[in-house]
CSV table of C-alpha atoms and ligand atoms in Angstrom, one decimal:
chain,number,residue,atom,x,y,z
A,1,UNK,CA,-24.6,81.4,-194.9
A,2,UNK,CA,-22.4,82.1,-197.7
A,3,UNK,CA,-20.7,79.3,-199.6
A,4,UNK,CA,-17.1,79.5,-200.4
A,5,UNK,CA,-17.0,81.3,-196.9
A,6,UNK,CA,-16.3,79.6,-193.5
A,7,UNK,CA,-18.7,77.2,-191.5
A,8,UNK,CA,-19.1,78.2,-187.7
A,9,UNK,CA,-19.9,75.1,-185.0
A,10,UNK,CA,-22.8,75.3,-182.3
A,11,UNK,CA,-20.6,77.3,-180.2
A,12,UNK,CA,-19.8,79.8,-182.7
A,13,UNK,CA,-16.0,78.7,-183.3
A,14,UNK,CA,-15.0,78.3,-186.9
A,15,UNK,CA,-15.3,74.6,-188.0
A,16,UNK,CA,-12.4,72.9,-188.7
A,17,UNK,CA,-13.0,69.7,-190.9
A,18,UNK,CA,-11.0,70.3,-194.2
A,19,UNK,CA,-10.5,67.4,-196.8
A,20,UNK,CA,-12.7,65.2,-194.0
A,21,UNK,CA,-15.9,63.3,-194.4
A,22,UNK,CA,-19.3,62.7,-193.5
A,23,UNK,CA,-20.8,59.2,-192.6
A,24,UNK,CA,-24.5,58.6,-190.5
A,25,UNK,CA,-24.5,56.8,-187.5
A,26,UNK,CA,-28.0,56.4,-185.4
A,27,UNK,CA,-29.9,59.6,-185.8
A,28,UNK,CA,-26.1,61.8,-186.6
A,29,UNK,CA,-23.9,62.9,-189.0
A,30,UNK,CA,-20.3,62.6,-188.1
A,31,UNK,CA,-17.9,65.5,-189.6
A,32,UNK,CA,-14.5,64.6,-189.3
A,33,UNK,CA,-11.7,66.6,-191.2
A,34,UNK,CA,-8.3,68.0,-191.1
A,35,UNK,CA,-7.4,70.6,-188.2
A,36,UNK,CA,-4.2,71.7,-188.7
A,37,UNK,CA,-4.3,74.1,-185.4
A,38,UNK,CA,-1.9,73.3,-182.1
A,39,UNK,CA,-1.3,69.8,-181.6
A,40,UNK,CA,-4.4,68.9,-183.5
A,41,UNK,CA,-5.1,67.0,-186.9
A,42,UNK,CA,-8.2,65.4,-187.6
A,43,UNK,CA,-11.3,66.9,-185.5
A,44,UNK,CA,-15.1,65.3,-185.3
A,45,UNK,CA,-18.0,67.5,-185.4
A,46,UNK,CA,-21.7,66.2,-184.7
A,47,UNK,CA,-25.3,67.0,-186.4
A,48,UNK,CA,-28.6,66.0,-186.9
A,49,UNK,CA,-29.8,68.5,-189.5
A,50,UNK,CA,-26.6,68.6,-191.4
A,51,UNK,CA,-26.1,72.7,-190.0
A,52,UNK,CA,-25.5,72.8,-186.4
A,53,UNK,CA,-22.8,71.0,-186.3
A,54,UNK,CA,-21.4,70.7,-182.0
A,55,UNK,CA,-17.8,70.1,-182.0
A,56,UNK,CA,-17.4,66.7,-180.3
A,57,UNK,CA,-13.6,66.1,-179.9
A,58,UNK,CA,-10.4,66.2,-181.6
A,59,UNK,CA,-10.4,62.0,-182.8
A,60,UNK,CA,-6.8,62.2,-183.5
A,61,UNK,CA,-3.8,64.0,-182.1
A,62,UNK,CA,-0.2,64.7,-181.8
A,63,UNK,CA,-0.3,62.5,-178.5
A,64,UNK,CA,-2.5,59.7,-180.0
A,65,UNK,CA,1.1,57.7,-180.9
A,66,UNK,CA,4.6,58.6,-181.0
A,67,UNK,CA,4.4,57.8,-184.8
A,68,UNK,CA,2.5,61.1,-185.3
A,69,UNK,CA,5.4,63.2,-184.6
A,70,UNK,CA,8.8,63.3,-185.6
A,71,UNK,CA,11.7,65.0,-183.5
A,72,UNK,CA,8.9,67.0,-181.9
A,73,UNK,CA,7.4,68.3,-184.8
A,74,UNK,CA,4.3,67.6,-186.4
A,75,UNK,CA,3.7,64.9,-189.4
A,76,UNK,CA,0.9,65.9,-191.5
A,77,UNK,CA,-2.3,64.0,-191.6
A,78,UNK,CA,-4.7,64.6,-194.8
A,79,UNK,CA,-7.9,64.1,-196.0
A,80,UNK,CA,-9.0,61.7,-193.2
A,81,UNK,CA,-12.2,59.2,-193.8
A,82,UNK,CA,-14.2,57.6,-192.1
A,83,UNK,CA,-16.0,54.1,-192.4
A,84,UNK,CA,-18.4,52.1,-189.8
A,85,UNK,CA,-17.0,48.6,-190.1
A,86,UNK,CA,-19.9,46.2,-190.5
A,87,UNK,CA,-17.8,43.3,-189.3
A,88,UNK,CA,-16.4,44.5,-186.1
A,89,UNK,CA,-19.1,47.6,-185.5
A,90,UNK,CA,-16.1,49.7,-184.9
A,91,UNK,CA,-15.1,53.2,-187.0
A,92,UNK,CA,-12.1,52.8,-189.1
A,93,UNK,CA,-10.4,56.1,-189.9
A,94,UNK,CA,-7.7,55.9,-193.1
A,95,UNK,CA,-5.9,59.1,-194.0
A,96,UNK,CA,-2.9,60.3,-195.8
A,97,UNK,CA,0.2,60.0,-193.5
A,98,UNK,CA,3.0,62.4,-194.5
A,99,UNK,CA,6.6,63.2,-192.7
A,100,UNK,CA,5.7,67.0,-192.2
A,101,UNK,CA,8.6,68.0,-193.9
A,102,UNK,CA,7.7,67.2,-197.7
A,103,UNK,CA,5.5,64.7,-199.5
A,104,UNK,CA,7.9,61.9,-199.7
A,105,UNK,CA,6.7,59.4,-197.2
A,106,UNK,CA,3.4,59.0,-199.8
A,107,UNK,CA,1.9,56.8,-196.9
A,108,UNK,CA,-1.5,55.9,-195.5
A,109,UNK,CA,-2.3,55.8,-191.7
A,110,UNK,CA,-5.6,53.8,-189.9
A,111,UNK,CA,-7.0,54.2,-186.8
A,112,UNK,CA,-9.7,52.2,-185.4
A,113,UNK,CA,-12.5,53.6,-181.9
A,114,UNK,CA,-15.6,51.6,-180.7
A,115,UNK,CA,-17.6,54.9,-180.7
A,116,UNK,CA,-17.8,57.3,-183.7
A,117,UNK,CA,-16.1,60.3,-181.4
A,118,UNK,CA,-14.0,58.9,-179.4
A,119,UNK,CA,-10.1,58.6,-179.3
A,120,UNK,CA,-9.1,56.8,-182.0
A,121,UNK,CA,-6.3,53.9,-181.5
A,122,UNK,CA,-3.6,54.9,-184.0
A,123,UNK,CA,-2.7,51.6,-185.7
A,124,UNK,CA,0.5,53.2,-187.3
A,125,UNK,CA,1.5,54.2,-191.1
A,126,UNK,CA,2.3,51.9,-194.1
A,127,UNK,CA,2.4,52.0,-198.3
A,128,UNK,CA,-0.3,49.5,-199.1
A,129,UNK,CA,1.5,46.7,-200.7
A,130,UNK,CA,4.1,49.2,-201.1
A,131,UNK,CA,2.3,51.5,-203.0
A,132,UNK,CA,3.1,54.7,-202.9
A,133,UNK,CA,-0.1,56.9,-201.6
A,134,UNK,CA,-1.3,60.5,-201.4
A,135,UNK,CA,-4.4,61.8,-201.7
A,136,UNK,CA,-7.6,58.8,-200.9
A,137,UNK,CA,-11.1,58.2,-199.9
A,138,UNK,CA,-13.3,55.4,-198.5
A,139,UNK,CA,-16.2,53.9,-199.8
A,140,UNK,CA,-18.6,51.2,-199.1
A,141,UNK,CA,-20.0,50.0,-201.9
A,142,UNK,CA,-23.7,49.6,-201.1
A,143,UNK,CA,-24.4,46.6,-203.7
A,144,UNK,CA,-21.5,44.2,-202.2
A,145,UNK,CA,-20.7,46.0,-199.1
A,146,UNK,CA,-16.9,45.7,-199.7
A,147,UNK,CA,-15.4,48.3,-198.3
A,148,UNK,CA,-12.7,50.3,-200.4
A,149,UNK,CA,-9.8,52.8,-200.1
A,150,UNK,CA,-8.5,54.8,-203.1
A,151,UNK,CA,-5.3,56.6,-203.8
A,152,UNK,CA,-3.1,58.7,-205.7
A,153,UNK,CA,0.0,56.5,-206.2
A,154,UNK,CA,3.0,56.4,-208.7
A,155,UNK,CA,3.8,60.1,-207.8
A,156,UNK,CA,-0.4,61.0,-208.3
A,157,UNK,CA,-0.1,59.0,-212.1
A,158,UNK,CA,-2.4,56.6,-210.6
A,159,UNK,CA,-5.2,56.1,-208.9
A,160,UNK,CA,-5.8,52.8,-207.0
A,161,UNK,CA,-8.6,50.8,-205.7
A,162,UNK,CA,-8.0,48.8,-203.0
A,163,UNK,CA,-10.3,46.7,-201.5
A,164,UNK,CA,-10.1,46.3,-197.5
A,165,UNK,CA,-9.8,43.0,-195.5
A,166,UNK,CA,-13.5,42.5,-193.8
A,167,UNK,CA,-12.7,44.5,-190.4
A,168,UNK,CA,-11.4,47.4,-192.8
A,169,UNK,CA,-8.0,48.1,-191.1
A,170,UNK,CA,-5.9,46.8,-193.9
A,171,UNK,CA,-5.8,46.2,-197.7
A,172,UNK,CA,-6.9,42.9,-198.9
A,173,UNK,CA,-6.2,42.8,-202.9
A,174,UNK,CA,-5.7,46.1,-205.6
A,175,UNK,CA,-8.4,45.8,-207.4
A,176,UNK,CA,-8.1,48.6,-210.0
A,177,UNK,CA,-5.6,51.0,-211.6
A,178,UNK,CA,-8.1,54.1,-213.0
A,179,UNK,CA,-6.9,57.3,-215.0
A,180,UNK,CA,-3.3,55.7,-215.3
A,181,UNK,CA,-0.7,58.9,-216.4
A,182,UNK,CA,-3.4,61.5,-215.7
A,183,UNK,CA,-2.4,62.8,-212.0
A,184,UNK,CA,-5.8,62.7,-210.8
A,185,UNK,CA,-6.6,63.9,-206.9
A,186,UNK,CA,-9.0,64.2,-203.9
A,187,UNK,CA,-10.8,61.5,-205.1
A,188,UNK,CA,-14.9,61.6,-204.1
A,189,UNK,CA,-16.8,58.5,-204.8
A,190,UNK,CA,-20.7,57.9,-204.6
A,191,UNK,CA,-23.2,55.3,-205.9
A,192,UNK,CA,-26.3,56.5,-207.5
A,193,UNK,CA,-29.1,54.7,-209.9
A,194,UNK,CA,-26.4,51.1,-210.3
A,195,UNK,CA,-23.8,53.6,-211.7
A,196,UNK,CA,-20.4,54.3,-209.4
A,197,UNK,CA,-19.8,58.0,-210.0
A,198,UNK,CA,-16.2,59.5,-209.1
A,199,UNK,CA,-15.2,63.4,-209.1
A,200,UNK,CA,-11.3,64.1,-209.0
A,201,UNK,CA,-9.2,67.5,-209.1
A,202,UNK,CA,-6.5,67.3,-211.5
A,203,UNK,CA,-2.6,67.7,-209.5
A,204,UNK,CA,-2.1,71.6,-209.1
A,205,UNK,CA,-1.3,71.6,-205.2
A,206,UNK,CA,-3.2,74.3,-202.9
A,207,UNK,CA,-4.7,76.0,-206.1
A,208,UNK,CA,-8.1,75.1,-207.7
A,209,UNK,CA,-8.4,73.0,-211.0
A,210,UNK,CA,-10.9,71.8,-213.8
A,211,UNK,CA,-12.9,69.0,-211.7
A,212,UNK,CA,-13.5,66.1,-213.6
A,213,UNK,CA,-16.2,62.9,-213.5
A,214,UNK,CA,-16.1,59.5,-214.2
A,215,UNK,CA,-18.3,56.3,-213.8
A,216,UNK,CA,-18.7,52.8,-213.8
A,217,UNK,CA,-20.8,49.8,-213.4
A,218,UNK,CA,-18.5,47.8,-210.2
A,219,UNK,CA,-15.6,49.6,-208.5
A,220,UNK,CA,-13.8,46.4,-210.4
A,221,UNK,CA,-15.0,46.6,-213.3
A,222,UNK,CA,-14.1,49.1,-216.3
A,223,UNK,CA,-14.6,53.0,-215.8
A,224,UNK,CA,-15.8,56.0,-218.3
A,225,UNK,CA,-13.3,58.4,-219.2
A,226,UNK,CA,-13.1,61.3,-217.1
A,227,UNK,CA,-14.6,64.4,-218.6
A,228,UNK,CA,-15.0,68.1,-216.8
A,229,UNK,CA,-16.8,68.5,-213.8
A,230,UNK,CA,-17.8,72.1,-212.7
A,231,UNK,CA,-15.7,75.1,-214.4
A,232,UNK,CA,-12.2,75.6,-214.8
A,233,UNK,CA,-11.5,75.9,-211.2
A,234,UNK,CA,-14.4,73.8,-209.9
A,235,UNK,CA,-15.6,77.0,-208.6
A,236,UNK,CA,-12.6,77.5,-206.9
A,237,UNK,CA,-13.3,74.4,-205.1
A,238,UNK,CA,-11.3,70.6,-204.6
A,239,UNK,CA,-13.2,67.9,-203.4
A,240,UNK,CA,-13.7,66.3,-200.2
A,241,UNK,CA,-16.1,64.0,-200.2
A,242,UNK,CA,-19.6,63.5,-202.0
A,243,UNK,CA,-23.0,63.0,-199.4
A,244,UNK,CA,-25.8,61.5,-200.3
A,245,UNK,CA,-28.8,62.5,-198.5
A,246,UNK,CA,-32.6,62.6,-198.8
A,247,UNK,CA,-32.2,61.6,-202.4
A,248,UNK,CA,-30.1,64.3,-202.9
A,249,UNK,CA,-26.1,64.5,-203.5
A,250,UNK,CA,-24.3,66.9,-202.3
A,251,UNK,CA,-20.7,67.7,-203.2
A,252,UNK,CA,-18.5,68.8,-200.2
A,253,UNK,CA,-15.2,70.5,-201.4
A,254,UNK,CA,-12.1,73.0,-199.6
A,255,UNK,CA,-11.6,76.1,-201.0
A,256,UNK,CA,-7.6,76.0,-199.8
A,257,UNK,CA,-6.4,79.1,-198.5
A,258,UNK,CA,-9.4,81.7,-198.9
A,259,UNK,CA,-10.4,83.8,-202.1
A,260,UNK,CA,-8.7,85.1,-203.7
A,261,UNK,CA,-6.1,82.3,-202.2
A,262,UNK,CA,-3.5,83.9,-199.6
A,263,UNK,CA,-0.1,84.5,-201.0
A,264,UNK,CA,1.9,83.4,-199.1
A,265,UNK,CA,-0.7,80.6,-199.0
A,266,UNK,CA,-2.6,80.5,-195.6
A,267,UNK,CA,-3.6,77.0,-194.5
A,268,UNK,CA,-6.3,78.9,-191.8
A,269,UNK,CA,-7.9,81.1,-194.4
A,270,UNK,CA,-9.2,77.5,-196.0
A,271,UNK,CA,-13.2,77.4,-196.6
A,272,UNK,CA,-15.7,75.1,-197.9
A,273,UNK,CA,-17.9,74.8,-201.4
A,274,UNK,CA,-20.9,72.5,-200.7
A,275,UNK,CA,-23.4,72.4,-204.0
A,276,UNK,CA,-25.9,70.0,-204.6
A,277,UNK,CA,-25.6,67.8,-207.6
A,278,UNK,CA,-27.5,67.8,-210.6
A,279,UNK,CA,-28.1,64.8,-213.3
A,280,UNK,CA,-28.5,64.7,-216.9
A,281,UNK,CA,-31.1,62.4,-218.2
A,282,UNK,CA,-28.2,59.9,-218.7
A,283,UNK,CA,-27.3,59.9,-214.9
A,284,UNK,CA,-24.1,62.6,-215.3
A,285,UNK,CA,-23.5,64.8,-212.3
A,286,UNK,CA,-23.2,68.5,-212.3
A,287,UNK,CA,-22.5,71.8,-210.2
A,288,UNK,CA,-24.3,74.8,-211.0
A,289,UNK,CA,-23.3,77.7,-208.6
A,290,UNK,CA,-25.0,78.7,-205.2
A,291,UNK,CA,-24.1,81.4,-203.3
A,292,UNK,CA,-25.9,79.9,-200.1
A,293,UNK,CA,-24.8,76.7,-198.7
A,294,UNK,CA,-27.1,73.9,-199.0
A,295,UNK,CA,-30.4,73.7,-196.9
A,296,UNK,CA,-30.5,70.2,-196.8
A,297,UNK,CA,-34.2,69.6,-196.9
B,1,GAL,C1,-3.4,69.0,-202.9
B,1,GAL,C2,-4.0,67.9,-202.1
B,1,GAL,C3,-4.2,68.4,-200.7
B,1,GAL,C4,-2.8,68.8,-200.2
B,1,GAL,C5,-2.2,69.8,-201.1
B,1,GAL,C6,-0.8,70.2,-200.7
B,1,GAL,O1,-3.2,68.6,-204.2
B,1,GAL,O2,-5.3,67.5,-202.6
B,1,GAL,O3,-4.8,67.4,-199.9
B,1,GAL,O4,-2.0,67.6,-200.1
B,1,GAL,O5,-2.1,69.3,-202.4
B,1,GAL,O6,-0.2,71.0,-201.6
């Protein structure tokens, strides 16, 4: 297996899960991401090792609501996550809702199913508390068990923390403005050792940037400043989403549009960078280059 390359499903098809996320349910993983194929957009693949991954269904479609397509055409769904609500033992999928013309709508979407692969009930699209929002993830912080979603708002200045009402389908309270003027993205957070770490891309569209890291003591309180994560391009890499596993931390990313990227750029040629993190002595993670995926041992 050759990271930066594509991922291939128990059935041999290429695995479609871009800007997605990984969450543990019972004895699987759950891979959900971005398909952008047919009438498709977010698809949910299935594992127990973390390799074979079986294709389970595609969790939300153009025919989930009327809301997810405009005139007949598609909208554009991004960087869907997903988050077992502890309150209401149901899976609560938020994701980046866009008109699928341009990227003005800058809204967020939630849908809500009783069983991790199952159709999801599209609950409809919405700027929390009029925020605008692009790019997000969810976390639950292990400590508290609040559940959060983050954004890019204020045209990507910003990024906000929002903390979730307890069944996780709507935003209770923004609870933090981080990186305020510095157009951070794909947002990635993880908990390791009492520190809240966060990797961002900076704003450069489809094309690879200078990763960055961040960290905290509460996802309330006061962050680090970011400083540089991974080479100039991340190793031609944005992130998804980080998994911890094992002990271990692994950093899930997209490499948009193949490498070198397509010109003209080539949604389908999209691959994935997964590295497992190292730590300084002071608890700093870092991305040293593999050429093979992960074993996950
Ligand atoms: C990136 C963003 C992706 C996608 C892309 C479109 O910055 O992280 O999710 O929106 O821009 O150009």
């Amino acid at each position: 297996m050759n990271n930066g390359g594509f991922l291939f499903d128990t059935d041999g098809s290429v695995l479609h899960a871009h800007g997605g996320h990984i969450i543990r349910h019972g004895e699987y993983f759950y891979w959900y991401g971005e398909d952008r194929r047919r009438d498709f957009y977010v698809s949910c693949y299935r594992s127990a090792d973390l390799k074979n991954w079986e294709f389970r269904r595609h969790v939300l479609t153009v025919n989930s609501s009327p809301d997810l397509s405009r005139n007949g055409r598609r909208v554009n769904i991004e960087r869907p996550k997903v988050v077992y609500c502890e309150a209401t033992g149901k899976f609560v999928m938020w994701a980046h809702y866009e008109n699928g013309a341009d990227y003005t709508e800058a809204a967020a979407c939630v849908a809500v199913c009783d069983v991790p692969d199952g159709d999801f009930e599209y609950h409809g699209h919405f700027r929390p508390l009029g925020h605008m929002s692009r790019d997000c993830t969810l976390f639950t912080d292990p400590v508290t068990r609040a559940v959060y979603f983050i954004s890019a708002s204020r045209d990507n200045a910003d990024l906000h923390v929002y903390r979730l009402t307890e069944d996780c389908t709507r935003v209770e309270k923004l609870v933090n403005v981080l990186f305020p003027g510095q157009f951070r993205e794909a947002p990635a957070v993880f908990y390791r050792d009492g520190k809240y770490h966060m990797l961002t891309s900076a704003c450069t569209g489809w094309a690879p940037n200078q990763g960055c890291h961040a960290s905290a003591d509460s996802m309330e309180g006061a962050w680090s400043p970011l400083l540089p994560f991974g080479d100039e391009t991340t190793f031609h890499s944005q992130p998804a989403f980080v998994l911890p596993h094992g002990g271990e931390y692994y950093y899930f990313a997209d490499r948009w549009g193949g490498f070198p990227m397509s010109h003209p750029f080539d949604y389908s040629k999209s691959s994935y960078v997964i590295l497992k993190l190292s730590f300084t002595e002071t608890g700093s993670p870092f991305i040293e280059w593999n050429d093979s995926f992960p074993d996950f041992n």
